[in-house]
CSV table of C-alpha atoms in Angstrom, one decimal:
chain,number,residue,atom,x,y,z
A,1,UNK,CA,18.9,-8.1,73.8
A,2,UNK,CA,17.3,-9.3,70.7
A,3,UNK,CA,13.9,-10.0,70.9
A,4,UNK,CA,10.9,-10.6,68.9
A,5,UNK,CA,7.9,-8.9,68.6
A,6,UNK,CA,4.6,-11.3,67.2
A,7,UNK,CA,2.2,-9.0,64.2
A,8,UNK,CA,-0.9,-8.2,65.3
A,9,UNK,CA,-2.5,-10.5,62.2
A,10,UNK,CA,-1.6,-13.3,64.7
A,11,UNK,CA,-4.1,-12.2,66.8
A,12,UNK,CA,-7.0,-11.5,64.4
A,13,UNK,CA,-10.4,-13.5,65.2
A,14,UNK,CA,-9.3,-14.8,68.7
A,15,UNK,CA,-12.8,-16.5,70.5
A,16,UNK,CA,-14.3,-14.8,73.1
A,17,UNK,CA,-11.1,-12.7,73.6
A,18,UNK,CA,-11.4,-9.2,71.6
A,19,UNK,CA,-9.7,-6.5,74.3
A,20,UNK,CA,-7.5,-4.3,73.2
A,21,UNK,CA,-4.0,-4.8,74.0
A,22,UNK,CA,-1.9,-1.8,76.3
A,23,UNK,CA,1.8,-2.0,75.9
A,24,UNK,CA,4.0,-0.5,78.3
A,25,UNK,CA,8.2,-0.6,77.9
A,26,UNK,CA,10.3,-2.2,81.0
A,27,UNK,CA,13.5,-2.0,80.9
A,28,UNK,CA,16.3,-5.0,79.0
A,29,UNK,CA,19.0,-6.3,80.9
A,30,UNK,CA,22.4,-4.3,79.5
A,31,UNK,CA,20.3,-1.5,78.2
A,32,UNK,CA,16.9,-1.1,75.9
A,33,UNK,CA,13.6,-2.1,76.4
A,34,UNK,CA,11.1,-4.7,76.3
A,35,UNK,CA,7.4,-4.0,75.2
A,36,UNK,CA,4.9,-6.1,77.9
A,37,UNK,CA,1.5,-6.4,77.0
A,38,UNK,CA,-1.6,-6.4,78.9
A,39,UNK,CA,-5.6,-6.2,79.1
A,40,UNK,CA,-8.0,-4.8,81.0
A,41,UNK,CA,-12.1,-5.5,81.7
A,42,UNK,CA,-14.6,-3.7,83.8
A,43,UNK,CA,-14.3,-0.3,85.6
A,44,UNK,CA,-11.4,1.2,86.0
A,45,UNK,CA,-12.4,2.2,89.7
A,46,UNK,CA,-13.3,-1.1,90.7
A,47,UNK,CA,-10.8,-3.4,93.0
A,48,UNK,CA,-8.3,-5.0,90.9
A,49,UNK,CA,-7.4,-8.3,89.8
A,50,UNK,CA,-4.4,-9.3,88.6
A,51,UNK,CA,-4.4,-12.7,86.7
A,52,UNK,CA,-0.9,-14.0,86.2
A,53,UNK,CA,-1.0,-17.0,83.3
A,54,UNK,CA,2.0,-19.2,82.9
A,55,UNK,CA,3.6,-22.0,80.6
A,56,UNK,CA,3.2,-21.9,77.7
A,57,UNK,CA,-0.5,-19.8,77.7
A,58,UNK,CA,-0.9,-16.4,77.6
A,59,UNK,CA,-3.7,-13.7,78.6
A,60,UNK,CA,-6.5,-15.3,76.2
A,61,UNK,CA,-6.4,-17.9,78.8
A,62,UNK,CA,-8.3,-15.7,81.3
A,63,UNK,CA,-10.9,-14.6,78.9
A,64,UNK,CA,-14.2,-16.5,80.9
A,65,UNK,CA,-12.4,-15.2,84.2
A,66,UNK,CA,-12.4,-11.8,83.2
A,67,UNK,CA,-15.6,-11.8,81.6
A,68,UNK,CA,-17.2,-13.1,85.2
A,69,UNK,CA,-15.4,-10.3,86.9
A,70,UNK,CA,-16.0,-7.3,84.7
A,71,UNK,CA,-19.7,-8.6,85.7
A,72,UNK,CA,-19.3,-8.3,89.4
A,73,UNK,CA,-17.6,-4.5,89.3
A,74,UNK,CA,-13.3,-5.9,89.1
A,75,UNK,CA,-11.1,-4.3,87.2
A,76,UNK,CA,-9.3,-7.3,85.8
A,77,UNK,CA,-6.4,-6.9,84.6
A,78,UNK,CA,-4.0,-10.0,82.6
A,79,UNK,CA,-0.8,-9.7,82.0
A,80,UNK,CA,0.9,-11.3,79.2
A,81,UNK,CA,5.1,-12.8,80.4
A,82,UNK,CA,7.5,-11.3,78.7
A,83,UNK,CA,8.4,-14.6,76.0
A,84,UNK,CA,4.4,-14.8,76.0
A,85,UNK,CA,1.4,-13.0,73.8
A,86,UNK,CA,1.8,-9.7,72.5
A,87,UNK,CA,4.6,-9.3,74.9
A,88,UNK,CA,8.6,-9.0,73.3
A,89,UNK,CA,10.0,-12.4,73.2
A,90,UNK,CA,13.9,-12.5,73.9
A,91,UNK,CA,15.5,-14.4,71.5
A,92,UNK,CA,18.2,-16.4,73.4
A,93,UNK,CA,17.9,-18.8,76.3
A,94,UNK,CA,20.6,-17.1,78.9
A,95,UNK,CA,18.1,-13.6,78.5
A,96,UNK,CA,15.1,-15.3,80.4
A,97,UNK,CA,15.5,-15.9,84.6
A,98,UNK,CA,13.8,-16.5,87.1
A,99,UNK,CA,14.7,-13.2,88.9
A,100,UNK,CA,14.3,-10.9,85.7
A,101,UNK,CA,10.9,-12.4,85.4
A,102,UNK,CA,9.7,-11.3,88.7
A,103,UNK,CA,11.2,-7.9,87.8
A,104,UNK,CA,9.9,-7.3,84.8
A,105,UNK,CA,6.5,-8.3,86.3
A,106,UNK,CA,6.9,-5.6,89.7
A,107,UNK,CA,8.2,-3.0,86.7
A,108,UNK,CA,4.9,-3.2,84.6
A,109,UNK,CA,2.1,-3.5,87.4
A,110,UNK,CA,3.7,-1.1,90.1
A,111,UNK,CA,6.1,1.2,87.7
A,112,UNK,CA,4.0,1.4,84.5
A,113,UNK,CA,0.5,0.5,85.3
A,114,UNK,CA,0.3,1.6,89.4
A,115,UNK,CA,-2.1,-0.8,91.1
A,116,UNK,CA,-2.8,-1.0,94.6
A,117,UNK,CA,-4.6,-3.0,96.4
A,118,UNK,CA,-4.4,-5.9,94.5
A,119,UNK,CA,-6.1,-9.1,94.3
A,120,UNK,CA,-3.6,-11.7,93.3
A,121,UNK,CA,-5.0,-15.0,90.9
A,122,UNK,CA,-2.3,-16.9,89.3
A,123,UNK,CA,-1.5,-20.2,87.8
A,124,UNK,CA,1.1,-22.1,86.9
A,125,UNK,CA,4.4,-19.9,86.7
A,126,UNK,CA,1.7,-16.9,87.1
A,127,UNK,CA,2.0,-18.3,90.9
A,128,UNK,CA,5.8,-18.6,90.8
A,129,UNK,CA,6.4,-14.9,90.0
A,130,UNK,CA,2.7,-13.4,91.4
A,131,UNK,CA,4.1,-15.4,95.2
A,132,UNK,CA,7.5,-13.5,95.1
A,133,UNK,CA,5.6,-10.4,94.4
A,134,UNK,CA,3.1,-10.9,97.1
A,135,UNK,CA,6.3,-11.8,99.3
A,136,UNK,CA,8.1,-9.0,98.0
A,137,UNK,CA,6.0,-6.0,97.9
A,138,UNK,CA,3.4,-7.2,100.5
A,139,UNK,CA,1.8,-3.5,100.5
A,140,UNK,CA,0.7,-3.6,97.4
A,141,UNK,CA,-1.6,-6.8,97.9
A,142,UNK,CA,-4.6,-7.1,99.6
A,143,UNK,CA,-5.6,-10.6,98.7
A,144,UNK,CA,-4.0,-14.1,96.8
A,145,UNK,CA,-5.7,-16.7,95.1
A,146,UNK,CA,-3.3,-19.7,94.3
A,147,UNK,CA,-4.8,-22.1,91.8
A,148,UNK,CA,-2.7,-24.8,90.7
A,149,UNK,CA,0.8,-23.5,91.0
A,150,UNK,CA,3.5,-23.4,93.8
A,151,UNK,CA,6.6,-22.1,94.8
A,152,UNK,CA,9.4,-24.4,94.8
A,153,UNK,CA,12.7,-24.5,96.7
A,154,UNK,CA,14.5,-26.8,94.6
A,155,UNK,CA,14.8,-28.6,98.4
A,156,UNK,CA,12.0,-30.9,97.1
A,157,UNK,CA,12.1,-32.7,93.9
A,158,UNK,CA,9.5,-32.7,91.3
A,159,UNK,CA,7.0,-34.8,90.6
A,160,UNK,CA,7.8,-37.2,87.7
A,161,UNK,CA,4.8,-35.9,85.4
A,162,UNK,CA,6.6,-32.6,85.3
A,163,UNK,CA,10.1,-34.5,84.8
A,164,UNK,CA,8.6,-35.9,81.8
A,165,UNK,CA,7.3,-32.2,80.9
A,166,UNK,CA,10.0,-30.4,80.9
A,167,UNK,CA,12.1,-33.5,79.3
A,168,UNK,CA,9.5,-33.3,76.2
A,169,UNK,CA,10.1,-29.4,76.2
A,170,UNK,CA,13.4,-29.5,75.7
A,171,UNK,CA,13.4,-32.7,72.9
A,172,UNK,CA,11.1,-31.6,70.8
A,173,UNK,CA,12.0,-30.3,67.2
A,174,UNK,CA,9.3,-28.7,66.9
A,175,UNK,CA,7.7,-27.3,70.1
A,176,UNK,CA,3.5,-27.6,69.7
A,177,UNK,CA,2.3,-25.1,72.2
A,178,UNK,CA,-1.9,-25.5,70.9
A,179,UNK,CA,-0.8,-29.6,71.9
A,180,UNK,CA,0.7,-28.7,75.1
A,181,UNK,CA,-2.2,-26.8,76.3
A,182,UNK,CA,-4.6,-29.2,75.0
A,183,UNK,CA,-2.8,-31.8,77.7
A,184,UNK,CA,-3.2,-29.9,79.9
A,185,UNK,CA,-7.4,-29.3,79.4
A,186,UNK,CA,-9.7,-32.7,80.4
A,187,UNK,CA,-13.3,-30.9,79.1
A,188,UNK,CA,-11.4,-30.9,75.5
A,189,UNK,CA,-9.6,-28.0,73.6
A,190,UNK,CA,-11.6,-26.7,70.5
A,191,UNK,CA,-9.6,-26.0,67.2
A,192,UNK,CA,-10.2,-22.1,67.9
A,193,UNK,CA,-8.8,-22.2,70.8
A,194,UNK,CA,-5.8,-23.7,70.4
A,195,UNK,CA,-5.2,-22.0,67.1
A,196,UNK,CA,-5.0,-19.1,70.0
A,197,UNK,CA,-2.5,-20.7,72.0
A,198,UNK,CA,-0.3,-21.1,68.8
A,199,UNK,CA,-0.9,-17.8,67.3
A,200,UNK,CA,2.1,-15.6,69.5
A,201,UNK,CA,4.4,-18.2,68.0
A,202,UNK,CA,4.6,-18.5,64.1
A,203,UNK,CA,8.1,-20.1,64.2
A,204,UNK,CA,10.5,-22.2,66.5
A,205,UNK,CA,12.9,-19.1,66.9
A,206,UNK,CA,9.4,-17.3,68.6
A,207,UNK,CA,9.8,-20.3,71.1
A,208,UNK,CA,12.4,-19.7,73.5
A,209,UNK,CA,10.6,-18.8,76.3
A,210,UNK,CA,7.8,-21.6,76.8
A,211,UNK,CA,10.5,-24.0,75.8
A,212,UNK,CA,13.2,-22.1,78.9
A,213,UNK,CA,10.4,-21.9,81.2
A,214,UNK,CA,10.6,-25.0,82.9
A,215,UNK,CA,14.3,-25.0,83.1
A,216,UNK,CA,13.9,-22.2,85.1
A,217,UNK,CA,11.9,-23.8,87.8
A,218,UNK,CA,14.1,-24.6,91.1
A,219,UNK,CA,15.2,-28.4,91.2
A,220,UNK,CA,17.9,-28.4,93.4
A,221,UNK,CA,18.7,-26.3,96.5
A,222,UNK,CA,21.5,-24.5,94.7
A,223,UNK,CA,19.3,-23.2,91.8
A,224,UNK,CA,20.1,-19.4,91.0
A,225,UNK,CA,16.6,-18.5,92.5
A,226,UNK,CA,16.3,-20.5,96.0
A,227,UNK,CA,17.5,-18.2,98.5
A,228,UNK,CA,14.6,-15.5,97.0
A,229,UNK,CA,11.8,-17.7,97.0
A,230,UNK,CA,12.9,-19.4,100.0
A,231,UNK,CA,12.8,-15.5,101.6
A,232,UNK,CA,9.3,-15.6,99.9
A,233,UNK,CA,8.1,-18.7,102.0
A,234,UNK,CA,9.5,-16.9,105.3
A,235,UNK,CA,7.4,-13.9,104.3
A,236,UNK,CA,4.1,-15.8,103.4
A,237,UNK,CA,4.3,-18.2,106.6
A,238,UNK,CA,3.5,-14.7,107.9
A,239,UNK,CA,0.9,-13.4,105.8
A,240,UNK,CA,-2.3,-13.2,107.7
A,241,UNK,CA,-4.6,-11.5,104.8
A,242,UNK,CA,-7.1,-13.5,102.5
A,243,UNK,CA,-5.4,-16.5,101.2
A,244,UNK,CA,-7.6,-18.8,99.0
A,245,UNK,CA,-6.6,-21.7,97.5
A,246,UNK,CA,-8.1,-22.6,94.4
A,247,UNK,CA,-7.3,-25.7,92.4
A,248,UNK,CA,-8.6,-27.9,90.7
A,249,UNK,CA,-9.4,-31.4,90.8
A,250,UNK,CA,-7.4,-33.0,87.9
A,251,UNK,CA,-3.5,-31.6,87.6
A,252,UNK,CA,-1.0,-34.0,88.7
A,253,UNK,CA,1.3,-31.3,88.2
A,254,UNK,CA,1.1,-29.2,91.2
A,255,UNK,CA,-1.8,-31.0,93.2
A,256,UNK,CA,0.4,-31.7,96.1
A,257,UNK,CA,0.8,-28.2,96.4
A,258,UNK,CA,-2.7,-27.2,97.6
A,259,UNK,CA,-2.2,-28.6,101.3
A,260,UNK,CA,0.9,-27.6,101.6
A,261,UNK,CA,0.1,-23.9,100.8
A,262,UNK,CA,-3.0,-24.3,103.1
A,263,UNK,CA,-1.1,-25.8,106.0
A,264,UNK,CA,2.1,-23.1,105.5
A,265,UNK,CA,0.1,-19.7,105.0
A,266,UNK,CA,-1.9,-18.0,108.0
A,267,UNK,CA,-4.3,-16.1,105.5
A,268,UNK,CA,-6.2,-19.5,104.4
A,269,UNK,CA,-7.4,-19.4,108.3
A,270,UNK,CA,-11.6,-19.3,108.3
A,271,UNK,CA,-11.9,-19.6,104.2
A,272,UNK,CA,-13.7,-22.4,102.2
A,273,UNK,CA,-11.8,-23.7,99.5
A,274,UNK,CA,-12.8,-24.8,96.5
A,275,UNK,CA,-11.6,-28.0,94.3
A,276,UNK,CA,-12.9,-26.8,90.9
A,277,UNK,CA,-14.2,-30.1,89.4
A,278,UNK,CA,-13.7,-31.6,86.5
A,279,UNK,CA,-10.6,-29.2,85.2
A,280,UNK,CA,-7.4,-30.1,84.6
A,281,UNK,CA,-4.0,-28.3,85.1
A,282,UNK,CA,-5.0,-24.8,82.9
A,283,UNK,CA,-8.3,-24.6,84.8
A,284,UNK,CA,-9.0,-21.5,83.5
A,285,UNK,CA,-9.7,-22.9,80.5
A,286,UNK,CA,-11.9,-26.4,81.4
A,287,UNK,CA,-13.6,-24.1,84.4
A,288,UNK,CA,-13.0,-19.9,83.8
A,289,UNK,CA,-16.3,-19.0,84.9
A,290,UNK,CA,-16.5,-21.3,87.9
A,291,UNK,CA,-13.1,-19.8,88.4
A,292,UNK,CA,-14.3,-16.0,88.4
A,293,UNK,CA,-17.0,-16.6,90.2
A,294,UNK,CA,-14.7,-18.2,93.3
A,295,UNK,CA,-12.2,-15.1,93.0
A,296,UNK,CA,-15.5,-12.6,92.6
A,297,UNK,CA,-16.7,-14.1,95.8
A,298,UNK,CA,-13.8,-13.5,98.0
A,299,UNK,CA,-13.0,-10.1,96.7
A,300,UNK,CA,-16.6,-9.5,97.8
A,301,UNK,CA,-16.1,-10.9,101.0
């Protein structure tokens, strides 16, 4: 598997977001490695959170979450995707899946890293492969926040915002990541910022995996990864420990999922939750510390 591995210059400078970087190896589909990247905040004792991001962002969009948390005693810990950040980016389409995205994932956190006990938070496709975890390995999880994100079947189609998302995706020439995220934000995206979102990708052959991403998303009820996350769904229709769900008030993206996941899963029983207003689909970036402060509370609870 070829991949490519973003220099650190990239990352010099980033706002609000100077933690050092780990690095732990998974393993590469027909032999190798892949290098993941991930950071940590506050003691290394404390209950852990593990804050999934998704497409096309990467860990510096946690950076107000994590500061809120290190605060309150979490060990926070953000994961950059393999394709994402500091993590290896595999260089052809057919390398990224669903499935090898949820293992790489399990391999890092459980294999490498060893929590326990964990506090899911994750957004976007960080919900996607964080719910098949949680679904997965249910032992190793204590508690879930979802906040805008899903888990889709391909048995439902997608909203046409997304169709025209992943349509622009796959046109474009030249794939604007710092643009995509700024959509995606309603309290504005300054230029630091989304010089941040650009930096792990200094050329279109850096790409491939926010522009795969949505192609990998279920559409139809014979998609490679339906069966799984429809297991997944059987699994959390059972789960009976904290369940919040978190999202905010301006993502016509995955809006629709908020009832559904309160109606489906038995762990959102006798919890409050929020609508972050005034945020859009990356949430974490219009509200982070409103954000922290909603996941601090229930891991206090």
């Amino acid at each position: 598997m070829d991949a490519y591995r973003t220099p650190d210059a990239r990352f010099a400078d980033l706002p609000g977001f100077g933690h050092e970087p780990r690095y732990a190896e998974v393993a590469a589909p027909g032999g190798g490695s892949l290098r993941m990247a991930w950071y940590e905040t506050g003691p290394a004792d404390g209950p852990v959170a593990l804050l999934l991001h998704g497409e096309p962002t990467w860990s510096f969009l946690y950076r107000d979450v994590m500061a809120v948390l290190a605060v309150r005693g979490v060990r926070a810990v953000a994961v950059d995707l393999v394709g994402f950040g500091r993590s290896d980016k595999p260089l052809a389409a057919a390398d990224h899946s669903f499935a090898r995205h949820v293992e790489w994932v399990r391999e890092l956190c459980f294999d490498r890293i060893g929590l326990d006990d964990v506090t899911l938070v994750g957004q976007d496709w960080g919900g996607l492969i964080g719910l098949r975890l949680v679904a997965e390995h249910p032992e190793r999880f204590a508690r879930v926040v979802a906040a805008n994100t899903g888990l889709p079947t391909g048995d439902h189609d997608m909203p046409p915002v997304w169709w025209r998302f992943r349509q622009a995706v796959e046109a474009a020439p030249v794939l604007d990541v710092g643009r995509l995220v700024a959509a995606g934000c309603v309290r504005g995206l300054a230029d630091a910022a989304r010089a941040a979102y650009d930096a792990p990708f200094p050329d279109e052959a850096s790409k491939v995996g926010p522009r795969v991403m949505p192609t990998l998303v279920p559409t139809r009820p014979d998609d490679p990864a339906t069966e799984a996350n429809r297991a997944a769904w059987q699994v959390l229709r059972r789960w009976d420990k904290p369940f919040l769900v978190a999202f905010s008030d301006g993502d016509p993206i995955t809006g629709a999922m908020a009832p559904v996941l309160r109606a489906a899963v038995p762990g959102t029983a006798g919890l409050q939750h929020p609508t972050i207003a005034g945020a859009g689909h990356f949430l974490q970036e219009d509200a982070g510390e409103e954000l922290g402060l909603v996941v601090a509370e229930l891991m206090g609870r």
